[in-house]
Amino acid sequence: MSEDLMPTDGTCGYCGHHLDSRVYFCPGCAKPHRSIELGLTPSMPKFENIETRLRTGAPDVWTVFFAFLSAMMVSAFIGLAIWGKDNLGPVMLLVQLAIFVTTAFALVRYWADVRPLLAVTGFGKTAAWAGLALLIPMLALNYGYHSVLVALLDIEMEDYGSFFGSRAGAILFICVMPAVVEEIAFRGIIQHRFESVVGPWVAIAASSVLFSAAHMSILSGPYLAGLGALLGWMKWKSGSLYPPMLAHFAHNLVVISLFDT
């Protein structure tokens, strides 16, 4: 509305009629005397459900997740094409290196998100030690669950040491690297950015589902989602990535020790 239509004495500048502050036009001649927006009730914010907020509120999350997934799938395809399924050691090594490089790029891009989570140890929080204690029943569940699957489906377990040439190689590439890389990607970036648009419990649940999906194991999917939820809870409560990294490392170390043939 033009400023020359705004009267200064409470009367219409066109007809001299007394103005009513409840309306934006003159009751006498219907000429507007102030902006219509000033007389309107503020509109309610647009409602967005949780799915919409997860999908649109943190778009960078999906970029990181699909980059992680693509790196794993493409490197596995290339590795199988070169070495074949009977020589999985180099294939697994290539996959781990591809994931490492992808996460390193993501870490540089989202360093502002991850840096505070690496600036504190988090072990001063009770949740860090509670999470480590909860690994015991989780590992018992894992052992029982997968033992039943092995017996029912007659699955032959592989020797992890043979994949990487030694026990030390298996620990490095199955325990150390995933504990660091996956915690940075899924708890440090994905869950952390989800927490900015939804509550922490929803963020933990959503990132845990993606964590499980990234492992592409239908049989282990439910267990991996539960493990991801525990690691996510540790990150949230401790405010650090170190407790879930340690728990992730300890989990994988026990797993390869229990199932190593």
mmCIF file with all atom_site columns, N, CA, C and O in Angstrom, residues 22-75:
data_model
loop_
_atom_site.group_PDB
_atom_site.id
_atom_site.type_symbol
_atom_site.label_atom_id
_atom_site.label_alt_id
_atom_site.label_comp_id
_atom_site.label_asym_id
_atom_site.label_entity_id
_atom_site.label_seq_id
_atom_site.pdbx_PDB_ins_code
_atom_site.Cartn_x
_atom_site.Cartn_y
_atom_site.Cartn_z
_atom_site.occupancy
_atom_site.B_iso_or_equiv
_atom_site.pdbx_formal_charge
_atom_site.auth_seq_id
_atom_site.auth_comp_id
_atom_site.auth_asym_id
_atom_site.auth_atom_id
_atom_site.pdbx_PDB_model_num
ATOM 1   N N  . ARG A 1 22 ? -10.246 -1.613  12.535 1.00 0.00 ? 22 ARG A N  1
ATOM 2   C CA . ARG A 1 22 ? -10.442 -3.057  12.383 1.00 0.00 ? 22 ARG A CA 1
ATOM 3   C C  . ARG A 1 22 ? -10.463 -3.504  10.930 1.00 0.00 ? 22 ARG A C  1
ATOM 4   O O  . ARG A 1 22 ? -10.371 -4.698  10.648 1.00 0.00 ? 22 ARG A O  1
ATOM 5   N N  . VAL A 1 23 ? -10.586 -2.584  9.994  1.00 0.00 ? 23 VAL A N  1
ATOM 6   C CA . VAL A 1 23 ? -10.608 -2.920  8.572  1.00 0.00 ? 23 VAL A CA 1
ATOM 7   C C  . VAL A 1 23 ? -9.539  -2.105  7.855  1.00 0.00 ? 23 VAL A C  1
ATOM 8   O O  . VAL A 1 23 ? -9.079  -1.079  8.351  1.00 0.00 ? 23 VAL A O  1
ATOM 9   N N  . TYR A 1 24 ? -9.164  -2.573  6.687  1.00 0.00 ? 24 TYR A N  1
ATOM 10  C CA . TYR A 1 24 ? -8.092  -1.904  5.966  1.00 0.00 ? 24 TYR A CA 1
ATOM 11  C C  . TYR A 1 24 ? -8.613  -0.861  4.978  1.00 0.00 ? 24 TYR A C  1
ATOM 12  O O  . TYR A 1 24 ? -7.819  -0.177  4.328  1.00 0.00 ? 24 TYR A O  1
ATOM 13  N N  . PHE A 1 25 ? -9.965  -0.707  4.842  1.00 0.00 ? 25 PHE A N  1
ATOM 14  C CA . PHE A 1 25 ? -10.528 0.250   3.886  1.00 0.00 ? 25 PHE A CA 1
ATOM 15  C C  . PHE A 1 25 ? -11.418 1.253   4.628  1.00 0.00 ? 25 PHE A C  1
ATOM 16  O O  . PHE A 1 25 ? -11.854 1.021   5.757  1.00 0.00 ? 25 PHE A O  1
ATOM 17  N N  . CYS A 1 26 ? -11.685 2.352   3.954  1.00 0.00 ? 26 CYS A N  1
ATOM 18  C CA . CYS A 1 26 ? -12.531 3.405   4.524  1.00 0.00 ? 26 CYS A CA 1
ATOM 19  C C  . CYS A 1 26 ? -14.003 2.980   4.472  1.00 0.00 ? 26 CYS A C  1
ATOM 20  O O  . CYS A 1 26 ? -14.506 2.601   3.402  1.00 0.00 ? 26 CYS A O  1
ATOM 21  N N  . PRO A 1 27 ? -14.720 3.032   5.580  1.00 0.00 ? 27 PRO A N  1
ATOM 22  C CA . PRO A 1 27 ? -16.145 2.662   5.563  1.00 0.00 ? 27 PRO A CA 1
ATOM 23  C C  . PRO A 1 27 ? -16.995 3.586   4.700  1.00 0.00 ? 27 PRO A C  1
ATOM 24  O O  . PRO A 1 27 ? -18.079 3.191   4.254  1.00 0.00 ? 27 PRO A O  1
ATOM 25  N N  . GLY A 1 28 ? -16.500 4.799   4.430  1.00 0.00 ? 28 GLY A N  1
ATOM 26  C CA . GLY A 1 28 ? -17.276 5.750   3.645  1.00 0.00 ? 28 GLY A CA 1
ATOM 27  C C  . GLY A 1 28 ? -17.113 5.571   2.148  1.00 0.00 ? 28 GLY A C  1
ATOM 28  O O  . GLY A 1 28 ? -18.093 5.509   1.405  1.00 0.00 ? 28 GLY A O  1
ATOM 29  N N  . CYS A 1 29 ? -15.865 5.465   1.683  1.00 0.00 ? 29 CYS A N  1
ATOM 30  C CA . CYS A 1 29 ? -15.623 5.392   0.229  1.00 0.00 ? 29 CYS A CA 1
ATOM 31  C C  . CYS A 1 29 ? -14.955 4.102   -0.225 1.00 0.00 ? 29 CYS A C  1
ATOM 32  O O  . CYS A 1 29 ? -14.702 3.922   -1.417 1.00 0.00 ? 29 CYS A O  1
ATOM 33  N N  . ALA A 1 30 ? -14.633 3.231   0.738  1.00 0.00 ? 30 ALA A N  1
ATOM 34  C CA . ALA A 1 30 ? -14.035 1.910   0.435  1.00 0.00 ? 30 ALA A CA 1
ATOM 35  C C  . ALA A 1 30 ? -12.619 1.995   -0.097 1.00 0.00 ? 30 ALA A C  1
ATOM 36  O O  . ALA A 1 30 ? -12.098 1.026   -0.645 1.00 0.00 ? 30 ALA A O  1
ATOM 37  N N  . LYS A 1 31 ? -11.994 3.160   0.052  1.00 0.00 ? 31 LYS A N  1
ATOM 38  C CA . LYS A 1 31 ? -10.603 3.265   -0.367 1.00 0.00 ? 31 LYS A CA 1
ATOM 39  C C  . LYS A 1 31 ? -9.707  2.607   0.687  1.00 0.00 ? 31 LYS A C  1
ATOM 40  O O  . LYS A 1 31 ? -9.910  2.802   1.893  1.00 0.00 ? 31 LYS A O  1
ATOM 41  N N  . PRO A 1 32 ? -8.709  1.820   0.254  1.00 0.00 ? 32 PRO A N  1
ATOM 42  C CA . PRO A 1 32 ? -7.798  1.198   1.238  1.00 0.00 ? 32 PRO A CA 1
ATOM 43  C C  . PRO A 1 32 ? -6.925  2.257   1.909  1.00 0.00 ? 32 PRO A C  1
ATOM 44  O O  . PRO A 1 32 ? -6.494  3.209   1.282  1.00 0.00 ? 32 PRO A O  1
ATOM 45  N N  . HIS A 1 33 ? -6.703  2.064   3.204  1.00 0.00 ? 33 HIS A N  1
ATOM 46  C CA . HIS A 1 33 ? -5.844  3.007   3.914  1.00 0.00 ? 33 HIS A CA 1
ATOM 47  C C  . HIS A 1 33 ? -4.652  2.326   4.587  1.00 0.00 ? 33 HIS A C  1
ATOM 48  O O  . HIS A 1 33 ? -3.802  2.981   5.158  1.00 0.00 ? 33 HIS A O  1
ATOM 49  N N  . ARG A 1 34 ? -4.615  0.993   4.526  1.00 0.00 ? 34 ARG A N  1
ATOM 50  C CA . ARG A 1 34 ? -3.434  0.278   5.003  1.00 0.00 ? 34 ARG A CA 1
ATOM 51  C C  . ARG A 1 34 ? -3.381  -1.096  4.342  1.00 0.00 ? 34 ARG A C  1
ATOM 52  O O  . ARG A 1 34 ? -4.343  -1.532  3.708  1.00 0.00 ? 34 ARG A O  1
ATOM 53  N N  . SER A 1 35 ? -2.235  -1.765  4.482  1.00 0.00 ? 35 SER A N  1
ATOM 54  C CA . SER A 1 35 ? -2.031  -3.048  3.819  1.00 0.00 ? 35 SER A CA 1
ATOM 55  C C  . SER A 1 35 ? -3.012  -4.090  4.338  1.00 0.00 ? 35 SER A C  1
ATOM 56  O O  . SER A 1 35 ? -3.275  -4.176  5.539  1.00 0.00 ? 35 SER A O  1
ATOM 57  N N  . ILE A 1 36 ? -3.548  -4.892  3.450  1.00 0.00 ? 36 ILE A N  1
ATOM 58  C CA . ILE A 1 36 ? -4.509  -5.928  3.837  1.00 0.00 ? 36 ILE A CA 1
ATOM 59  C C  . ILE A 1 36 ? -3.871  -6.972  4.747  1.00 0.00 ? 36 ILE A C  1
ATOM 60  O O  . ILE A 1 36 ? -4.530  -7.553  5.610  1.00 0.00 ? 36 ILE A O  1
ATOM 61  N N  . GLU A 1 37 ? -2.547  -7.197  4.575  1.00 0.00 ? 37 GLU A N  1
ATOM 62  C CA . GLU A 1 37 ? -1.874  -8.208  5.387  1.00 0.00 ? 37 GLU A CA 1
ATOM 63  C C  . GLU A 1 37 ? -1.912  -7.876  6.871  1.00 0.00 ? 37 GLU A C  1
ATOM 64  O O  . GLU A 1 37 ? -1.897  -8.753  7.733  1.00 0.00 ? 37 GLU A O  1
ATOM 65  N N  . LEU A 1 38 ? -1.999  -6.560  7.185  1.00 0.00 ? 38 LEU A N  1
ATOM 66  C CA . LEU A 1 38 ? -2.023  -6.151  8.585  1.00 0.00 ? 38 LEU A CA 1
ATOM 67  C C  . LEU A 1 38 ? -3.317  -6.545  9.288  1.00 0.00 ? 38 LEU A C  1
ATOM 68  O O  . LEU A 1 38 ? -3.364  -6.628  10.503 1.00 0.00 ? 38 LEU A O  1
ATOM 69  N N  . GLY A 1 39 ? -4.354  -6.793  8.518  1.00 0.00 ? 39 GLY A N  1
ATOM 70  C CA . GLY A 1 39 ? -5.640  -7.151  9.114  1.00 0.00 ? 39 GLY A CA 1
ATOM 71  C C  . GLY A 1 39 ? -5.936  -8.629  9.091  1.00 0.00 ? 39 GLY A C  1
ATOM 72  O O  . GLY A 1 39 ? -6.998  -9.053  9.541  1.00 0.00 ? 39 GLY A O  1
ATOM 73  N N  . LEU A 1 40 ? -5.031  -9.401  8.554  1.00 0.00 ? 40 LEU A N  1
ATOM 74  C CA . LEU A 1 40 ? -5.259  -10.840 8.450  1.00 0.00 ? 40 LEU A CA 1
ATOM 75  C C  . LEU A 1 40 ? -4.644  -11.578 9.629  1.00 0.00 ? 40 LEU A C  1
ATOM 76  O O  . LEU A 1 40 ? -3.596  -11.190 10.166 1.00 0.00 ? 40 LEU A O  1
ATOM 77  N N  . THR A 1 41 ? -5.257  -12.665 10.017 1.00 0.00 ? 41 THR A N  1
ATOM 78  C CA . THR A 1 41 ? -4.701  -13.526 11.056 1.00 0.00 ? 41 THR A CA 1
ATOM 79  C C  . THR A 1 41 ? -3.508  -14.284 10.480 1.00 0.00 ? 41 THR A C  1
ATOM 80  O O  . THR A 1 41 ? -3.592  -14.813 9.364  1.00 0.00 ? 41 THR A O  1
ATOM 81  N N  . PRO A 1 42 ? -2.392  -14.317 11.188 1.00 0.00 ? 42 PRO A N  1
ATOM 82  C CA . PRO A 1 42 ? -1.228  -15.055 10.671 1.00 0.00 ? 42 PRO A CA 1
ATOM 83  C C  . PRO A 1 42 ? -1.596  -16.501 10.355 1.00 0.00 ? 42 PRO A C  1
ATOM 84  O O  . PRO A 1 42 ? -2.311  -17.156 11.128 1.00 0.00 ? 42 PRO A O  1
ATOM 85  N N  . SER A 1 43 ? -1.133  -16.971 9.222  1.00 0.00 ? 43 SER A N  1
ATOM 86  C CA . SER A 1 43 ? -1.446  -18.337 8.808  1.00 0.00 ? 43 SER A CA 1
ATOM 87  C C  . SER A 1 43 ? -0.693  -19.341 9.667  1.00 0.00 ? 43 SER A C  1
ATOM 88  O O  . SER A 1 43 ? 0.397   -19.063 10.182 1.00 0.00 ? 43 SER A O  1
ATOM 89  N N  . MET A 1 44 ? -1.277  -20.513 9.823  1.00 0.00 ? 44 MET A N  1
ATOM 90  C CA . MET A 1 44 ? -0.639  -21.582 10.577 1.00 0.00 ? 44 MET A CA 1
ATOM 91  C C  . MET A 1 44 ? 0.514   -22.156 9.760  1.00 0.00 ? 44 MET A C  1
ATOM 92  O O  . MET A 1 44 ? 0.455   -22.194 8.523  1.00 0.00 ? 44 MET A O  1
ATOM 93  N N  . PRO A 1 45 ? 1.572   -22.576 10.416 1.00 0.00 ? 45 PRO A N  1
ATOM 94  C CA . PRO A 1 45 ? 2.679   -23.193 9.671  1.00 0.00 ? 45 PRO A CA 1
ATOM 95  C C  . PRO A 1 45 ? 2.222   -24.471 8.988  1.00 0.00 ? 45 PRO A C  1
ATOM 96  O O  . PRO A 1 45 ? 1.338   -25.173 9.475  1.00 0.00 ? 45 PRO A O  1
ATOM 97  N N  . LYS A 1 46 ? 2.821   -24.750 7.865  1.00 0.00 ? 46 LYS A N  1
ATOM 98  C CA . LYS A 1 46 ? 2.472   -25.940 7.104  1.00 0.00 ? 46 LYS A CA 1
ATOM 99  C C  . LYS A 1 46 ? 2.823   -27.193 7.895  1.00 0.00 ? 46 LYS A C  1
ATOM 100 O O  . LYS A 1 46 ? 3.920   -27.330 8.432  1.00 0.00 ? 46 LYS A O  1
ATOM 101 N N  . PHE A 1 47 ? 1.867   -28.124 7.985  1.00 0.00 ? 47 PHE A N  1
ATOM 102 C CA . PHE A 1 47 ? 2.109   -29.355 8.726  1.00 0.00 ? 47 PHE A CA 1
ATOM 103 C C  . PHE A 1 47 ? 2.941   -30.317 7.888  1.00 0.00 ? 47 PHE A C  1
ATOM 104 O O  . PHE A 1 47 ? 2.676   -30.527 6.706  1.00 0.00 ? 47 PHE A O  1
ATOM 105 N N  . GLU A 1 48 ? 3.959   -30.884 8.531  1.00 0.00 ? 48 GLU A N  1
ATOM 106 C CA . GLU A 1 48 ? 4.785   -31.892 7.879  1.00 0.00 ? 48 GLU A CA 1
ATOM 107 C C  . GLU A 1 48 ? 4.910   -33.083 8.807  1.00 0.00 ? 48 GLU A C  1
ATOM 108 O O  . GLU A 1 48 ? 5.299   -32.929 9.972  1.00 0.00 ? 48 GLU A O  1
ATOM 109 N N  . ASN A 1 49 ? 4.595   -34.276 8.300  1.00 0.00 ? 49 ASN A N  1
ATOM 110 C CA . ASN A 1 49 ? 4.731   -35.455 9.138  1.00 0.00 ? 49 ASN A CA 1
ATOM 111 C C  . ASN A 1 49 ? 6.202   -35.863 9.231  1.00 0.00 ? 49 ASN A C  1
ATOM 112 O O  . ASN A 1 49 ? 7.079   -35.267 8.606  1.00 0.00 ? 49 ASN A O  1
ATOM 113 N N  . ILE A 1 50 ? 6.466   -36.884 10.038 1.00 0.00 ? 50 ILE A N  1
ATOM 114 C CA . ILE A 1 50 ? 7.849   -37.292 10.290 1.00 0.00 ? 50 ILE A CA 1
ATOM 115 C C  . ILE A 1 50 ? 8.534   -37.746 9.006  1.00 0.00 ? 50 ILE A C  1
ATOM 116 O O  . ILE A 1 50 ? 9.695   -37.405 8.747  1.00 0.00 ? 50 ILE A O  1
ATOM 117 N N  . GLU A 1 51 ? 7.808   -38.503 8.188  1.00 0.00 ? 51 GLU A N  1
ATOM 118 C CA . GLU A 1 51 ? 8.408   -38.981 6.935  1.00 0.00 ? 51 GLU A CA 1
ATOM 119 C C  . GLU A 1 51 ? 8.828   -37.827 6.046  1.00 0.00 ? 51 GLU A C  1
ATOM 120 O O  . GLU A 1 51 ? 9.914   -37.853 5.443  1.00 0.00 ? 51 GLU A O  1
ATOM 121 N N  . THR A 1 52 ? 7.989   -36.800 5.963  1.00 0.00 ? 52 THR A N  1
ATOM 122 C CA . THR A 1 52 ? 8.310   -35.648 5.130  1.00 0.00 ? 52 THR A CA 1
ATOM 123 C C  . THR A 1 52 ? 9.511   -34.899 5.679  1.00 0.00 ? 52 THR A C  1
ATOM 124 O O  . THR A 1 52 ? 10.404  -34.471 4.926  1.00 0.00 ? 52 THR A O  1
ATOM 125 N N  . ARG A 1 53 ? 9.560   -34.727 6.996  1.00 0.00 ? 53 ARG A N  1
ATOM 126 C CA . ARG A 1 53 ? 10.690  -34.024 7.599  1.00 0.00 ? 53 ARG A CA 1
ATOM 127 C C  . ARG A 1 53 ? 11.996  -34.785 7.405  1.00 0.00 ? 53 ARG A C  1
ATOM 128 O O  . ARG A 1 53 ? 13.043  -34.186 7.147  1.00 0.00 ? 53 ARG A O  1
ATOM 129 N N  . LEU A 1 54 ? 11.940  -36.106 7.522  1.00 0.00 ? 54 LEU A N  1
ATOM 130 C CA . LEU A 1 54 ? 13.149  -36.899 7.299  1.00 0.00 ? 54 LEU A CA 1
ATOM 131 C C  . LEU A 1 54 ? 13.603  -36.837 5.848  1.00 0.00 ? 54 LEU A C  1
ATOM 132 O O  . LEU A 1 54 ? 14.800  -36.833 5.553  1.00 0.00 ? 54 LEU A O  1
ATOM 133 N N  . ARG A 1 55 ? 12.632  -36.771 4.948  1.00 0.00 ? 55 ARG A N  1
ATOM 134 C CA . ARG A 1 55 ? 12.955  -36.787 3.518  1.00 0.00 ? 55 ARG A CA 1
ATOM 135 C C  . ARG A 1 55 ? 13.415  -35.427 3.011  1.00 0.00 ? 55 ARG A C  1
ATOM 136 O O  . ARG A 1 55 ? 14.326  -35.341 2.193  1.00 0.00 ? 55 ARG A O  1
ATOM 137 N N  . THR A 1 56 ? 12.779  -34.351 3.502  1.00 0.00 ? 56 THR A N  1
ATOM 138 C CA . THR A 1 56 ? 13.069  -33.022 2.959  1.00 0.00 ? 56 THR A CA 1
ATOM 139 C C  . THR A 1 56 ? 13.847  -32.121 3.909  1.00 0.00 ? 56 THR A C  1
ATOM 140 O O  . THR A 1 56 ? 14.485  -31.173 3.475  1.00 0.00 ? 56 THR A O  1
ATOM 141 N N  . GLY A 1 57 ? 13.780  -32.424 5.215  1.00 0.00 ? 57 GLY A N  1
ATOM 142 C CA . GLY A 1 57 ? 14.424  -31.534 6.179  1.00 0.00 ? 57 GLY A CA 1
ATOM 143 C C  . GLY A 1 57 ? 15.924  -31.688 6.254  1.00 0.00 ? 57 GLY A C  1
ATOM 144 O O  . GLY A 1 57 ? 16.627  -30.763 6.657  1.00 0.00 ? 57 GLY A O  1
ATOM 145 N N  . ALA A 1 58 ? 16.421  -32.862 5.895  1.00 0.00 ? 58 ALA A N  1
ATOM 146 C CA . ALA A 1 58 ? 17.864  -33.109 5.936  1.00 0.00 ? 58 ALA A CA 1
ATOM 147 C C  . ALA A 1 58 ? 18.292  -33.812 4.651  1.00 0.00 ? 58 ALA A C  1
ATOM 148 O O  . ALA A 1 58 ? 18.691  -34.981 4.669  1.00 0.00 ? 58 ALA A O  1
ATOM 149 N N  . PRO A 1 59 ? 18.221  -33.112 3.516  1.00 0.00 ? 59 PRO A N  1
ATOM 150 C CA . PRO A 1 59 ? 18.534  -33.758 2.230  1.00 0.00 ? 59 PRO A CA 1
ATOM 151 C C  . PRO A 1 59 ? 19.968  -34.263 2.128  1.00 0.00 ? 59 PRO A C  1
ATOM 152 O O  . PRO A 1 59 ? 20.238  -35.230 1.412  1.00 0.00 ? 59 PRO A O  1
ATOM 153 N N  . ASP A 1 60 ? 20.890  -33.632 2.864  1.00 0.00 ? 60 ASP A N  1
ATOM 154 C CA . ASP A 1 60 ? 22.283  -34.071 2.814  1.00 0.00 ? 60 ASP A CA 1
ATOM 155 C C  . ASP A 1 60 ? 22.451  -35.497 3.328  1.00 0.00 ? 60 ASP A C  1
ATOM 156 O O  . ASP A 1 60 ? 23.385  -36.198 2.934  1.00 0.00 ? 60 ASP A O  1
ATOM 157 N N  . VAL A 1 61 ? 21.563  -35.915 4.218  1.00 0.00 ? 61 VAL A N  1
ATOM 158 C CA . VAL A 1 61 ? 21.628  -37.266 4.759  1.00 0.00 ? 61 VAL A CA 1
ATOM 159 C C  . VAL A 1 61 ? 21.540  -38.290 3.644  1.00 0.00 ? 61 VAL A C  1
ATOM 160 O O  . VAL A 1 61 ? 22.302  -39.262 3.600  1.00 0.00 ? 61 VAL A O  1
ATOM 161 N N  . TRP A 1 62 ? 20.625  -38.078 2.742  1.00 0.00 ? 62 TRP A N  1
ATOM 162 C CA . TRP A 1 62 ? 20.414  -39.046 1.666  1.00 0.00 ? 62 TRP A CA 1
ATOM 163 C C  . TRP A 1 62 ? 21.579  -39.045 0.692  1.00 0.00 ? 62 TRP A C  1
ATOM 164 O O  . TRP A 1 62 ? 21.919  -40.087 0.128  1.00 0.00 ? 62 TRP A O  1
ATOM 165 N N  . THR A 1 63 ? 22.207  -37.901 0.510  1.00 0.00 ? 63 THR A N  1
ATOM 166 C CA . THR A 1 63 ? 23.404  -37.841 -0.328 1.00 0.00 ? 63 THR A CA 1
ATOM 167 C C  . THR A 1 63 ? 24.509  -38.699 0.267  1.00 0.00 ? 63 THR A C  1
ATOM 168 O O  . THR A 1 63 ? 25.157  -39.486 -0.429 1.00 0.00 ? 63 THR A O  1
ATOM 169 N N  . VAL A 1 64 ? 24.728  -38.556 1.573  1.00 0.00 ? 64 VAL A N  1
ATOM 170 C CA . VAL A 1 64 ? 25.763  -39.338 2.250  1.00 0.00 ? 64 VAL A CA 1
ATOM 171 C C  . VAL A 1 64 ? 25.426  -40.825 2.203  1.00 0.00 ? 64 VAL A C  1
ATOM 172 O O  . VAL A 1 64 ? 26.286  -41.662 1.890  1.00 0.00 ? 64 VAL A O  1
ATOM 173 N N  . PHE A 1 65 ? 24.184  -41.173 2.497  1.00 0.00 ? 65 PHE A N  1
ATOM 174 C CA . PHE A 1 65 ? 23.801  -42.584 2.541  1.00 0.00 ? 65 PHE A CA 1
ATOM 175 C C  . PHE A 1 65 ? 23.963  -43.241 1.180  1.00 0.00 ? 65 PHE A C  1
ATOM 176 O O  . PHE A 1 65 ? 24.553  -44.326 1.078  1.00 0.00 ? 65 PHE A O  1
ATOM 177 N N  . PHE A 1 66 ? 23.448  -42.610 0.131  1.00 0.00 ? 66 PHE A N  1
ATOM 178 C CA . PHE A 1 66 ? 23.528  -43.236 -1.183 1.00 0.00 ? 66 PHE A CA 1
ATOM 179 C C  . PHE A 1 66 ? 24.953  -43.217 -1.747 1.00 0.00 ? 66 PHE A C  1
ATOM 180 O O  . PHE A 1 66 ? 25.323  -44.103 -2.524 1.00 0.00 ? 66 PHE A O  1
ATOM 181 N N  . ALA A 1 67 ? 25.753  -42.238 -1.348 1.00 0.00 ? 67 ALA A N  1
ATOM 182 C CA . ALA A 1 67 ? 27.167  -42.259 -1.731 1.00 0.00 ? 67 ALA A CA 1
ATOM 183 C C  . ALA A 1 67 ? 27.869  -43.437 -1.067 1.00 0.00 ? 67 ALA A C  1
ATOM 184 O O  . ALA A 1 67 ? 28.663  -44.155 -1.700 1.00 0.00 ? 67 ALA A O  1
ATOM 185 N N  . PHE A 1 68 ? 27.577  -43.660 0.217  1.00 0.00 ? 68 PHE A N  1
ATOM 186 C CA . PHE A 1 68 ? 28.137  -44.786 0.961  1.00 0.00 ? 68 PHE A CA 1
ATOM 187 C C  . PHE A 1 68 ? 27.704  -46.108 0.327  1.00 0.00 ? 68 PHE A C  1
ATOM 188 O O  . PHE A 1 68 ? 28.524  -47.002 0.087  1.00 0.00 ? 68 PHE A O  1
ATOM 189 N N  . LEU A 1 69 ? 26.415  -46.225 0.046  1.00 0.00 ? 69 LEU A N  1
ATOM 190 C CA . LEU A 1 69 ? 25.874  -47.450 -0.538 1.00 0.00 ? 69 LEU A CA 1
ATOM 191 C C  . LEU A 1 69 ? 26.431  -47.691 -1.936 1.00 0.00 ? 69 LEU A C  1
ATOM 192 O O  . LEU A 1 69 ? 26.789  -48.819 -2.291 1.00 0.00 ? 69 LEU A O  1
ATOM 193 N N  . SER A 1 70 ? 26.515  -46.644 -2.735 1.00 0.00 ? 70 SER A N  1
ATOM 194 C CA . SER A 1 70 ? 27.028  -46.773 -4.104 1.00 0.00 ? 70 SER A CA 1
ATOM 195 C C  . SER A 1 70 ? 28.487  -47.191 -4.106 1.00 0.00 ? 70 SER A C  1
ATOM 196 O O  . SER A 1 70 ? 28.898  -48.031 -4.914 1.00 0.00 ? 70 SER A O  1
ATOM 197 N N  . ALA A 1 71 ? 29.276  -46.592 -3.213 1.00 0.00 ? 71 ALA A N  1
ATOM 198 C CA . ALA A 1 71 ? 30.696  -46.953 -3.134 1.00 0.00 ? 71 ALA A CA 1
ATOM 199 C C  . ALA A 1 71 ? 30.858  -48.429 -2.805 1.00 0.00 ? 71 ALA A C  1
ATOM 200 O O  . ALA A 1 71 ? 31.698  -49.131 -3.389 1.00 0.00 ? 71 ALA A O  1
ATOM 201 N N  . MET A 1 72 ? 30.039  -48.923 -1.895 1.00 0.00 ? 72 MET A N  1
ATOM 202 C CA . MET A 1 72 ? 30.104  -50.322 -1.503 1.00 0.00 ? 72 MET A CA 1
ATOM 203 C C  . MET A 1 72 ? 29.696  -51.247 -2.649 1.00 0.00 ? 72 MET A C  1
ATOM 204 O O  . MET A 1 72 ? 30.375  -52.239 -2.950 1.00 0.00 ? 72 MET A O  1
ATOM 205 N N  . MET A 1 73 ? 28.599  -50.918 -3.306 1.00 0.00 ? 73 MET A N  1
ATOM 206 C CA . MET A 1 73 ? 28.087  -51.787 -4.366 1.00 0.00 ? 73 MET A CA 1
ATOM 207 C C  . MET A 1 73 ? 28.987  -51.781 -5.597 1.00 0.00 ? 73 MET A C  1
ATOM 208 O O  . MET A 1 73 ? 29.281  -52.829 -6.174 1.00 0.00 ? 73 MET A O  1
ATOM 209 N N  . VAL A 1 74 ? 29.427  -50.591 -6.002 1.00 0.00 ? 74 VAL A N  1
ATOM 210 C CA . VAL A 1 74 ? 30.274  -50.494 -7.199 1.00 0.00 ? 74 VAL A CA 1
ATOM 211 C C  . VAL A 1 74 ? 31.609  -51.190 -6.967 1.00 0.00 ? 74 VAL A C  1
ATOM 212 O O  . VAL A 1 74 ? 32.098  -51.931 -7.830 1.00 0.00 ? 74 VAL A O  1
ATOM 213 N N  . SER A 1 75 ? 32.211  -50.962 -5.790 1.00 0.00 ? 75 SER A N  1
ATOM 214 C CA . SER A 1 75 ? 33.506  -51.598 -5.512 1.00 0.00 ? 75 SER A CA 1
ATOM 215 C C  . SER A 1 75 ? 33.356  -53.113 -5.421 1.00 0.00 ? 75 SER A C  1
ATOM 216 O O  . SER A 1 75 ? 34.238  -53.861 -5.869 1.00 0.00 ? 75 SER A O  1
#
